[in-house]
Amino acid sequence: MRISLMPTCLVDVMTPDVARSTVLLLERLGHEVVFDRRQTCCGQMHTNTGYYTEAAPVVGSFVDTFEPQLDRVDAIVMPSGSCAGCVREQHQLVARHQGDAELEERTAAVAAKTYELSELLVDVLKVTDVGAYFPHKVTYHPTCHSMRVLKVGPRPLRLLRAVEGIEVVNLPESDTCCGFGGTFAVKNDATSDAMVTDKAANVVRSGAEFVVAGDASCLMNIGGKLHRNGDAPQAVHLAQILASTKENPFVPSETILGRAS
């Protein structure tokens, strides 16, 4: 398959290894990955905060970039449940809010080919065992948008449990929010900090060496709190684990999330 990568703004700027891992994984599985340098933001920050009018030109730019690719690629992949959720569920709302029927139709066409990484692997590529190797104990945090908007369900866990050498343990109160929520963490910092404090404590309680999720933003929030607390568990993206093999293992100390927080 020919797959277009939309790494997301945050991954591009803060956690580029997540994008590299996504490409490495998909190419190892025999697929071609392309990248359009014109891409910018999907507009999630604007739409989540309710600024639909301000989001409209951002959404329009996104569609202008990816719509021309639709007849040349089989899928668009985003290693982010929140950003994929924005494209799939919120872009059409923005267009509708603006009364732009043409933009709404165009966003629907792009959304139909856009997938979060675990969706692409399980639903489109029909694979759960990707040949990964990660000999560590991990616990999985289902991020809010992936769980409640995209409804990815057990797909990430199915992928993780097929990894050679891994031990997946339960995360207490796994379905509670980590407190990031984009601008929520800025506008409601005290509440956000209380939420991530609880999440970090549950990660420690799990006994895992790593907490894994499909959103770099949430992992930076959780990983930052763990680091500031001096706790042992580290944050790692699903793509980084799935890209890891015996021949090319993931090196946590070099590419860990949340350490600069």
PDB file of C-alpha atoms in Angstrom:
ATOM      1  CA  MET A   1       0.000   0.000   0.000  1.00  0.00           C
ATOM      2  CA  ARG A   2       0.962   3.649  -0.448  1.00  0.00           C
ATOM      3  CA  ILE A   3       0.424   5.536   2.795  1.00  0.00           C
ATOM      4  CA  SER A   4       0.627   9.273   3.418  1.00  0.00           C
ATOM      5  CA  LEU A   5       2.072  10.238   6.800  1.00  0.00           C
ATOM      6  CA  MET A   6       0.595  13.135   8.766  1.00  0.00           C
ATOM      7  CA  PRO A   7       2.834  13.090  11.886  1.00  0.00           C
ATOM      8  CA  THR A   8       1.000  15.993  13.644  1.00  0.00           C
ATOM      9  CA  CYS A   9       2.469  19.302  14.792  1.00  0.00           C
ATOM     10  CA  LEU A  10       3.473  18.114  18.233  1.00  0.00           C
ATOM     11  CA  VAL A  11       5.230  14.997  16.982  1.00  0.00           C
ATOM     12  CA  ASP A  12       7.027  16.992  14.299  1.00  0.00           C
ATOM     13  CA  VAL A  13       8.342  19.570  16.770  1.00  0.00           C
ATOM     14  CA  MET A  14       8.633  17.719  20.082  1.00  0.00           C
ATOM     15  CA  THR A  15       8.810  13.962  19.466  1.00  0.00           C
ATOM     16  CA  PRO A  16      10.094  13.325  15.926  1.00  0.00           C
ATOM     17  CA  ASP A  17      11.155   9.774  16.815  1.00  0.00           C
ATOM     18  CA  VAL A  18       7.454   8.846  16.865  1.00  0.00           C
ATOM     19  CA  ALA A  19       7.220   9.842  13.198  1.00  0.00           C
ATOM     20  CA  ARG A  20      10.447   8.015  12.346  1.00  0.00           C
ATOM     21  CA  SER A  21       9.183   4.916  14.150  1.00  0.00           C
ATOM     22  CA  THR A  22       5.902   5.032  12.236  1.00  0.00           C
ATOM     23  CA  VAL A  23       7.753   5.151   8.923  1.00  0.00           C
ATOM     24  CA  LEU A  24      10.200   2.428   9.978  1.00  0.00           C
ATOM     25  CA  LEU A  25       7.338   0.158  11.035  1.00  0.00           C
ATOM     26  CA  LEU A  26       5.245   0.615   7.901  1.00  0.00           C
ATOM     27  CA  GLU A  27       8.209   0.208   5.569  1.00  0.00           C
ATOM     28  CA  ARG A  28       9.260  -2.945   7.419  1.00  0.00           C
ATOM     29  CA  LEU A  29       5.787  -4.302   6.714  1.00  0.00           C
ATOM     30  CA  GLY A  30       6.341  -3.684   3.009  1.00  0.00           C
ATOM     31  CA  HIS A  31       4.457  -0.437   2.458  1.00  0.00           C
ATOM     32  CA  GLU A  32       5.495   2.823   0.820  1.00  0.00           C
ATOM     33  CA  VAL A  33       5.262   5.923   3.015  1.00  0.00           C
ATOM     34  CA  VAL A  34       5.028   9.386   1.466  1.00  0.00           C
ATOM     35  CA  PHE A  35       5.174  12.775   3.145  1.00  0.00           C
ATOM     36  CA  ASP A  36       3.773  16.046   1.805  1.00  0.00           C
ATOM     37  CA  ARG A  37       5.881  18.930   3.106  1.00  0.00           C
ATOM     38  CA  ARG A  38       3.009  21.396   2.632  1.00  0.00           C
ATOM     39  CA  GLN A  39       1.093  19.966   5.573  1.00  0.00           C
ATOM     40  CA  THR A  40       0.707  21.993   8.733  1.00  0.00           C
ATOM     41  CA  CYS A  41      -1.842  21.708  11.578  1.00  0.00           C
ATOM     42  CA  CYS A  42      -5.079  19.729  11.589  1.00  0.00           C
ATOM     43  CA  GLY A  43      -6.740  22.425  13.726  1.00  0.00           C
ATOM     44  CA  GLN A  44      -7.392  20.272  16.761  1.00  0.00           C
ATOM     45  CA  MET A  45      -6.330  22.946  19.254  1.00  0.00           C
ATOM     46  CA  HIS A  46      -8.827  25.389  17.767  1.00  0.00           C
ATOM     47  CA  THR A  47     -11.729  22.961  17.442  1.00  0.00           C
ATOM     48  CA  ASN A  48     -11.289  21.463  20.923  1.00  0.00           C
ATOM     49  CA  THR A  49     -11.441  24.960  22.388  1.00  0.00           C
ATOM     50  CA  GLY A  50     -14.557  25.853  20.419  1.00  0.00           C
ATOM     51  CA  TYR A  51     -12.986  28.312  17.980  1.00  0.00           C
ATOM     52  CA  TYR A  52     -14.674  26.904  14.888  1.00  0.00           C
ATOM     53  CA  THR A  53     -14.479  30.122  12.862  1.00  0.00           C
ATOM     54  CA  GLU A  54     -10.756  30.422  13.520  1.00  0.00           C
ATOM     55  CA  ALA A  55     -10.328  26.713  12.748  1.00  0.00           C
ATOM     56  CA  ALA A  56     -11.974  26.976   9.323  1.00  0.00           C
ATOM     57  CA  PRO A  57      -8.912  28.208   7.378  1.00  0.00           C
ATOM     58  CA  VAL A  58      -6.734  25.607   9.126  1.00  0.00           C
ATOM     59  CA  VAL A  59      -9.159  22.860   8.147  1.00  0.00           C
ATOM     60  CA  GLY A  60      -9.282  24.263   4.619  1.00  0.00           C
ATOM     61  CA  SER A  61      -5.492  24.151   4.403  1.00  0.00           C
ATOM     62  CA  PHE A  62      -5.471  20.561   5.639  1.00  0.00           C
ATOM     63  CA  VAL A  63      -7.988  19.530   2.995  1.00  0.00           C
ATOM     64  CA  ASP A  64      -6.090  21.427   0.288  1.00  0.00           C
ATOM     65  CA  THR A  65      -3.016  19.372   1.168  1.00  0.00           C
ATOM     66  CA  PHE A  66      -4.520  15.912   1.481  1.00  0.00           C
ATOM     67  CA  GLU A  67      -7.491  15.903  -0.918  1.00  0.00           C
ATOM     68  CA  PRO A  68      -5.245  15.879  -4.029  1.00  0.00           C
ATOM     69  CA  GLN A  69      -3.545  12.767  -2.645  1.00  0.00           C
ATOM     70  CA  LEU A  70      -6.707  10.713  -2.343  1.00  0.00           C
ATOM     71  CA  ASP A  71      -6.376   9.110  -5.776  1.00  0.00           C
ATOM     72  CA  ARG A  72      -2.651   8.453  -5.259  1.00  0.00           C
ATOM     73  CA  VAL A  73      -2.566   6.936  -1.766  1.00  0.00           C
ATOM     74  CA  ASP A  74      -4.461   4.133  -0.104  1.00  0.00           C
ATOM     75  CA  ALA A  75      -4.568   5.714   3.341  1.00  0.00           C
ATOM     76  CA  ILE A  76      -3.494   8.651   5.485  1.00  0.00           C
ATOM     77  CA  VAL A  77      -1.994   7.684   8.843  1.00  0.00           C
ATOM     78  CA  MET A  78      -1.717   9.824  11.967  1.00  0.00           C
ATOM     79  CA  PRO A  79       0.137   8.431  15.036  1.00  0.00           C
ATOM     80  CA  SER A  80      -2.312  10.323  17.248  1.00  0.00           C
ATOM     81  CA  GLY A  81      -5.792   9.423  18.381  1.00  0.00           C
ATOM     82  CA  SER A  82      -6.653  13.036  19.142  1.00  0.00           C
ATOM     83  CA  CYS A  83      -5.582  14.468  15.791  1.00  0.00           C
ATOM     84  CA  ALA A  84      -7.119  11.583  13.839  1.00  0.00           C
ATOM     85  CA  GLY A  85     -10.290  12.153  15.854  1.00  0.00           C
ATOM     86  CA  CYS A  86     -10.244  15.815  14.877  1.00  0.00           C
ATOM     87  CA  VAL A  87      -9.987  14.979  11.176  1.00  0.00           C
ATOM     88  CA  ARG A  88     -12.635  12.278  11.320  1.00  0.00           C
ATOM     89  CA  GLU A  89     -15.174  13.929  13.619  1.00  0.00           C
ATOM     90  CA  GLN A  90     -14.533  17.664  13.924  1.00  0.00           C
ATOM     91  CA  HIS A  91     -13.558  18.882  10.474  1.00  0.00           C
ATOM     92  CA  GLN A  92     -17.054  18.365   9.154  1.00  0.00           C
ATOM     93  CA  LEU A  93     -18.473  20.164  12.199  1.00  0.00           C
ATOM     94  CA  VAL A  94     -16.264  23.152  11.432  1.00  0.00           C
ATOM     95  CA  ALA A  95     -17.408  23.227   7.805  1.00  0.00           C
ATOM     96  CA  ARG A  96     -21.041  22.888   8.868  1.00  0.00           C
ATOM     97  CA  HIS A  97     -20.634  25.688  11.408  1.00  0.00           C
ATOM     98  CA  GLN A  98     -19.363  27.914   8.591  1.00  0.00           C
ATOM     99  CA  GLY A  99     -22.244  26.897   6.333  1.00  0.00           C
ATOM    100  CA  ASP A 100     -19.731  25.649   3.769  1.00  0.00           C
ATOM    101  CA  ALA A 101     -21.305  22.599   2.129  1.00  0.00           C
ATOM    102  CA  GLU A 102     -18.440  22.183  -0.325  1.00  0.00           C
ATOM    103  CA  LEU A 103     -15.827  22.134   2.440  1.00  0.00           C
ATOM    104  CA  GLU A 104     -17.981  19.693   4.412  1.00  0.00           C
ATOM    105  CA  GLU A 105     -18.067  17.305   1.449  1.00  0.00           C
ATOM    106  CA  ARG A 106     -14.309  17.620   0.951  1.00  0.00           C
ATOM    107  CA  THR A 107     -13.529  17.018   4.630  1.00  0.00           C
ATOM    108  CA  ALA A 108     -15.675  13.878   4.562  1.00  0.00           C
ATOM    109  CA  ALA A 109     -13.689  12.512   1.623  1.00  0.00           C
ATOM    110  CA  VAL A 110     -10.364  13.103   3.386  1.00  0.00           C
ATOM    111  CA  ALA A 111     -11.686  11.730   6.681  1.00  0.00           C
ATOM    112  CA  ALA A 112     -12.755   8.488   4.990  1.00  0.00           C
ATOM    113  CA  LYS A 113      -9.103   7.656   4.235  1.00  0.00           C
ATOM    114  CA  THR A 114      -7.617   8.893   7.517  1.00  0.00           C
ATOM    115  CA  TYR A 115      -6.649   6.431  10.246  1.00  0.00           C
ATOM    116  CA  GLU A 116      -4.967   6.416  13.622  1.00  0.00           C
ATOM    117  CA  LEU A 117      -1.976   4.045  13.609  1.00  0.00           C
ATOM    118  CA  SER A 118      -3.564   1.092  15.414  1.00  0.00           C
ATOM    119  CA  GLU A 119      -6.675   1.359  13.210  1.00  0.00           C
ATOM    120  CA  LEU A 120      -4.543   1.308  10.086  1.00  0.00           C
ATOM    121  CA  LEU A 121      -2.601  -1.742  11.216  1.00  0.00           C
ATOM    122  CA  VAL A 122      -5.521  -3.830  12.497  1.00  0.00           C
ATOM    123  CA  ASP A 123      -8.410  -2.756  10.264  1.00  0.00           C
ATOM    124  CA  VAL A 124      -6.730  -1.848   6.970  1.00  0.00           C
ATOM    125  CA  LEU A 125      -3.470  -3.796   6.859  1.00  0.00           C
ATOM    126  CA  LYS A 126      -5.040  -6.721   8.766  1.00  0.00           C
ATOM    127  CA  VAL A 127      -2.039  -7.327  11.020  1.00  0.00           C
ATOM    128  CA  THR A 128      -1.539  -7.566  14.769  1.00  0.00           C
ATOM    129  CA  ASP A 129       1.865  -9.257  14.950  1.00  0.00           C
ATOM    130  CA  VAL A 130       4.193  -6.732  13.323  1.00  0.00           C
ATOM    131  CA  GLY A 131       7.394  -8.592  14.198  1.00  0.00           C
ATOM    132  CA  ALA A 132       8.301  -6.306  17.082  1.00  0.00           C
ATOM    133  CA  TYR A 133      10.526  -7.125  20.047  1.00  0.00           C
ATOM    134  CA  PHE A 134      10.337  -5.222  23.344  1.00  0.00           C
ATOM    135  CA  PRO A 135      11.433  -7.222  26.432  1.00  0.00           C
ATOM    136  CA  HIS A 136       9.893  -4.956  29.058  1.00  0.00           C
ATOM    137  CA  LYS A 137       6.865  -4.657  31.328  1.00  0.00           C
ATOM    138  CA  VAL A 138       4.416  -2.057  30.012  1.00  0.00           C
ATOM    139  CA  THR A 139       1.011  -0.670  30.886  1.00  0.00           C
ATOM    140  CA  TYR A 140      -1.381   0.936  28.410  1.00  0.00           C
ATOM    141  CA  HIS A 141      -3.128   4.301  28.824  1.00  0.00           C
ATOM    142  CA  PRO A 142      -6.128   4.670  26.457  1.00  0.00           C
ATOM    143  CA  THR A 143      -6.170   8.370  25.636  1.00  0.00           C
ATOM    144  CA  CYS A 144      -9.527  10.139  25.755  1.00  0.00           C
ATOM    145  CA  HIS A 145      -9.957  10.895  22.045  1.00  0.00           C
ATOM    146  CA  SER A 146      -8.803   7.459  20.933  1.00  0.00           C
ATOM    147  CA  MET A 147     -11.167   5.829  23.403  1.00  0.00           C
ATOM    148  CA  ARG A 148     -14.210   8.110  23.231  1.00  0.00           C
ATOM    149  CA  VAL A 149     -14.069   9.701  19.785  1.00  0.00           C
ATOM    150  CA  LEU A 150     -12.360   7.136  17.541  1.00  0.00           C
ATOM    151  CA  LYS A 151     -13.343   4.176  19.697  1.00  0.00           C
ATOM    152  CA  VAL A 152     -10.142   2.274  18.879  1.00  0.00           C
ATOM    153  CA  GLY A 153     -11.014  -0.119  21.685  1.00  0.00           C
ATOM    154  CA  PRO A 154      -8.629  -3.068  22.162  1.00  0.00           C
ATOM    155  CA  ARG A 155      -6.672  -2.559  18.921  1.00  0.00           C
ATOM    156  CA  PRO A 156      -3.545  -1.108  20.611  1.00  0.00           C
ATOM    157  CA  LEU A 157      -3.601  -3.861  23.237  1.00  0.00           C
ATOM    158  CA  ARG A 158      -3.906  -6.541  20.558  1.00  0.00           C
ATOM    159  CA  LEU A 159      -0.821  -5.100  18.881  1.00  0.00           C
ATOM    160  CA  LEU A 160       1.082  -4.847  22.154  1.00  0.00           C
ATOM    161  CA  ARG A 161       0.270  -8.391  23.275  1.00  0.00           C
ATOM    162  CA  ALA A 162       1.651  -9.751  20.012  1.00  0.00           C
ATOM    163  CA  VAL A 163       5.058  -8.140  20.634  1.00  0.00           C
ATOM    164  CA  GLU A 164       7.782 -10.670  21.453  1.00  0.00           C
ATOM    165  CA  GLY A 165       9.224 -10.446  24.964  1.00  0.00           C
ATOM    166  CA  ILE A 166       6.698  -7.915  26.265  1.00  0.00           C
ATOM    167  CA  GLU A 167       4.661  -8.146  29.455  1.00  0.00           C
ATOM    168  CA  VAL A 168       1.473  -6.080  29.454  1.00  0.00           C
ATOM    169  CA  VAL A 169       0.034  -5.284  32.891  1.00  0.00           C
ATOM    170  CA  ASN A 170      -3.203  -3.587  33.891  1.00  0.00           C
ATOM    171  CA  LEU A 171      -3.251   0.164  34.527  1.00  0.00           C
ATOM    172  CA  PRO A 172      -5.482   0.996  37.527  1.00  0.00           C
ATOM    173  CA  GLU A 173      -8.303   3.396  36.558  1.00  0.00           C
ATOM    174  CA  SER A 174      -7.031   3.263  32.992  1.00  0.00           C
ATOM    175  CA  ASP A 175     -10.076   5.018  31.500  1.00  0.00           C
ATOM    176  CA  THR A 176      -9.590   8.253  33.445  1.00  0.00           C
ATOM    177  CA  CYS A 177      -8.108  11.297  31.715  1.00  0.00           C
ATOM    178  CA  CYS A 178      -4.463  12.231  32.265  1.00  0.00           C
ATOM    179  CA  GLY A 179      -5.414  15.903  32.482  1.00  0.00           C
ATOM    180  CA  PHE A 180      -3.691  17.177  29.357  1.00  0.00           C
ATOM    181  CA  GLY A 181      -6.572  18.056  27.052  1.00  0.00           C
ATOM    182  CA  GLY A 182      -4.555  20.558  25.038  1.00  0.00           C
ATOM    183  CA  THR A 183      -5.515  24.062  26.168  1.00  0.00           C
ATOM    184  CA  PHE A 184      -7.294  22.554  29.193  1.00  0.00           C
ATOM    185  CA  ALA A 185      -3.901  22.017  30.829  1.00  0.00           C
ATOM    186  CA  VAL A 186      -3.173  25.719  30.384  1.00  0.00           C
ATOM    187  CA  LYS A 187      -6.564  27.163  31.293  1.00  0.00           C
ATOM    188  CA  ASN A 188      -7.165  24.784  34.208  1.00  0.00           C
ATOM    189  CA  ASP A 189      -3.623  24.072  35.316  1.00  0.00           C
ATOM    190  CA  ALA A 190      -4.384  23.153  38.936  1.00  0.00           C
ATOM    191  CA  THR A 191      -7.087  20.671  37.937  1.00  0.00           C
ATOM    192  CA  SER A 192      -4.887  19.289  35.191  1.00  0.00           C
ATOM    193  CA  ASP A 193      -2.007  18.785  37.596  1.00  0.00           C
ATOM    194  CA  ALA A 194      -4.245  16.955  40.070  1.00  0.00           C
ATOM    195  CA  MET A 195      -5.425  14.639  37.291  1.00  0.00           C
ATOM    196  CA  VAL A 196      -1.951  13.814  36.003  1.00  0.00           C
ATOM    197  CA  THR A 197      -0.773  13.294  39.585  1.00  0.00           C
ATOM    198  CA  ASP A 198      -3.377  10.554  39.962  1.00  0.00           C
ATOM    199  CA  LYS A 199      -2.519   9.085  36.564  1.00  0.00           C
ATOM    200  CA  ALA A 200       1.208   8.969  37.343  1.00  0.00           C
ATOM    201  CA  ALA A 201       0.514   7.311  40.693  1.00  0.00           C
ATOM    202  CA  ASN A 202      -1.516   4.616  38.947  1.00  0.00           C
ATOM    203  CA  VAL A 203       1.287   4.030  36.457  1.00  0.00           C
ATOM    204  CA  VAL A 204       3.653   3.482  39.385  1.00  0.00           C
ATOM    205  CA  ARG A 205       1.101   1.183  41.052  1.00  0.00           C
ATOM    206  CA  SER A 206       0.951  -0.960  37.919  1.00  0.00           C
ATOM    207  CA  GLY A 207       4.583  -1.960  38.399  1.00  0.00           C
ATOM    208  CA  ALA A 208       5.340  -1.266  34.726  1.00  0.00           C
ATOM    209  CA  GLU A 209       8.649  -0.037  33.390  1.00  0.00           C
ATOM    210  CA  PHE A 210       6.880   1.903  30.646  1.00  0.00           C
ATOM    211  CA  VAL A 211       3.510   3.553  30.098  1.00  0.00           C
ATOM    212  CA  VAL A 212       2.453   3.394  26.461  1.00  0.00           C
ATOM    213  CA  ALA A 213      -0.236   5.271  24.547  1.00  0.00           C
ATOM    214  CA  GLY A 214      -1.073   6.400  21.040  1.00  0.00           C
ATOM    215  CA  ASP A 215      -0.828  10.141  21.699  1.00  0.00           C
ATOM    216  CA  ALA A 216       2.513  11.881  22.228  1.00  0.00           C
ATOM    217  CA  SER A 217       0.790  14.825  23.928  1.00  0.00           C
ATOM    218  CA  CYS A 218      -0.672  12.727  26.727  1.00  0.00           C
ATOM    219  CA  LEU A 219       2.572  10.805  27.070  1.00  0.00           C
ATOM    220  CA  MET A 220       4.531  14.028  27.451  1.00  0.00           C
ATOM    221  CA  ASN A 221       2.140  15.075  30.200  1.00  0.00           C
ATOM    222  CA  ILE A 222       2.348  11.752  32.044  1.00  0.00           C
ATOM    223  CA  GLY A 223       6.054  11.287  31.383  1.00  0.00           C
ATOM    224  CA  GLY A 224       6.808  14.792  32.576  1.00  0.00           C
ATOM    225  CA  LYS A 225       4.992  14.217  35.858  1.00  0.00           C
ATOM    226  CA  LEU A 226       6.743  10.868  36.395  1.00  0.00           C
ATOM    227  CA  HIS A 227      10.102  12.501  35.719  1.00  0.00           C
ATOM    228  CA  ARG A 228       9.467  15.435  38.062  1.00  0.00           C
ATOM    229  CA  ASN A 229       8.367  13.017  40.770  1.00  0.00           C
ATOM    230  CA  GLY A 230      11.528  10.965  40.309  1.00  0.00           C
ATOM    231  CA  ASP A 231       9.443   7.873  39.500  1.00  0.00           C
ATOM    232  CA  ALA A 232      10.958   5.004  37.528  1.00  0.00           C
ATOM    233  CA  PRO A 233       8.362   4.353  34.781  1.00  0.00           C
ATOM    234  CA  GLN A 234       8.968   6.048  31.452  1.00  0.00           C
ATOM    235  CA  ALA A 235       6.585   7.072  28.680  1.00  0.00           C
ATOM    236  CA  VAL A 236       6.791   5.542  25.210  1.00  0.00           C
ATOM    237  CA  HIS A 237       4.586   5.812  22.124  1.00  0.00           C
ATOM    238  CA  LEU A 238       2.946   2.733  20.606  1.00  0.00           C
ATOM    239  CA  ALA A 239       4.805   3.355  17.336  1.00  0.00           C
ATOM    240  CA  GLN A 240       8.162   3.223  19.106  1.00  0.00           C
ATOM    241  CA  ILE A 241       7.422  -0.187  20.606  1.00  0.00           C
ATOM    242  CA  LEU A 242       6.049  -1.612  17.356  1.00  0.00           C
ATOM    243  CA  ALA A 243       9.075  -0.358  15.421  1.00  0.00           C
ATOM    244  CA  SER A 244      11.493  -2.006  17.859  1.00  0.00           C
ATOM    245  CA  THR A 245      13.112  -5.292  16.807  1.00  0.00           C
ATOM    246  CA  LYS A 246      15.965  -7.481  18.025  1.00  0.00           C
ATOM    247  CA  GLU A 247      18.118  -6.122  15.219  1.00  0.00           C
ATOM    248  CA  ASN A 248      17.091  -2.491  15.762  1.00  0.00           C
ATOM    249  CA  PRO A 249      15.901  -2.159  19.375  1.00  0.00           C
ATOM    250  CA  PHE A 250      14.287   0.934  20.827  1.00  0.00           C
ATOM    251  CA  VAL A 251      16.691   2.833  23.102  1.00  0.00           C
ATOM    252  CA  PRO A 252      14.629   4.567  25.809  1.00  0.00           C
ATOM    253  CA  SER A 253      17.331   6.874  27.105  1.00  0.00           C
ATOM    254  CA  GLU A 254      17.706   8.511  23.687  1.00  0.00           C
ATOM    255  CA  THR A 255      14.125   9.065  22.666  1.00  0.00           C
ATOM    256  CA  ILE A 256      11.999   8.975  25.806  1.00  0.00           C
ATOM    257  CA  LEU A 257       8.925  11.187  26.081  1.00  0.00           C
ATOM    258  CA  GLY A 258       8.344  13.703  28.837  1.00  0.00           C
ATOM    259  CA  ARG A 259      11.954  14.044  29.993  1.00  0.00           C
ATOM    260  CA  ALA A 260      12.173  17.718  29.114  1.00  0.00           C
ATOM    261  CA  SER A 261       8.908  18.568  30.878  1.00  0.00           C
TER     262      SER A 261
END
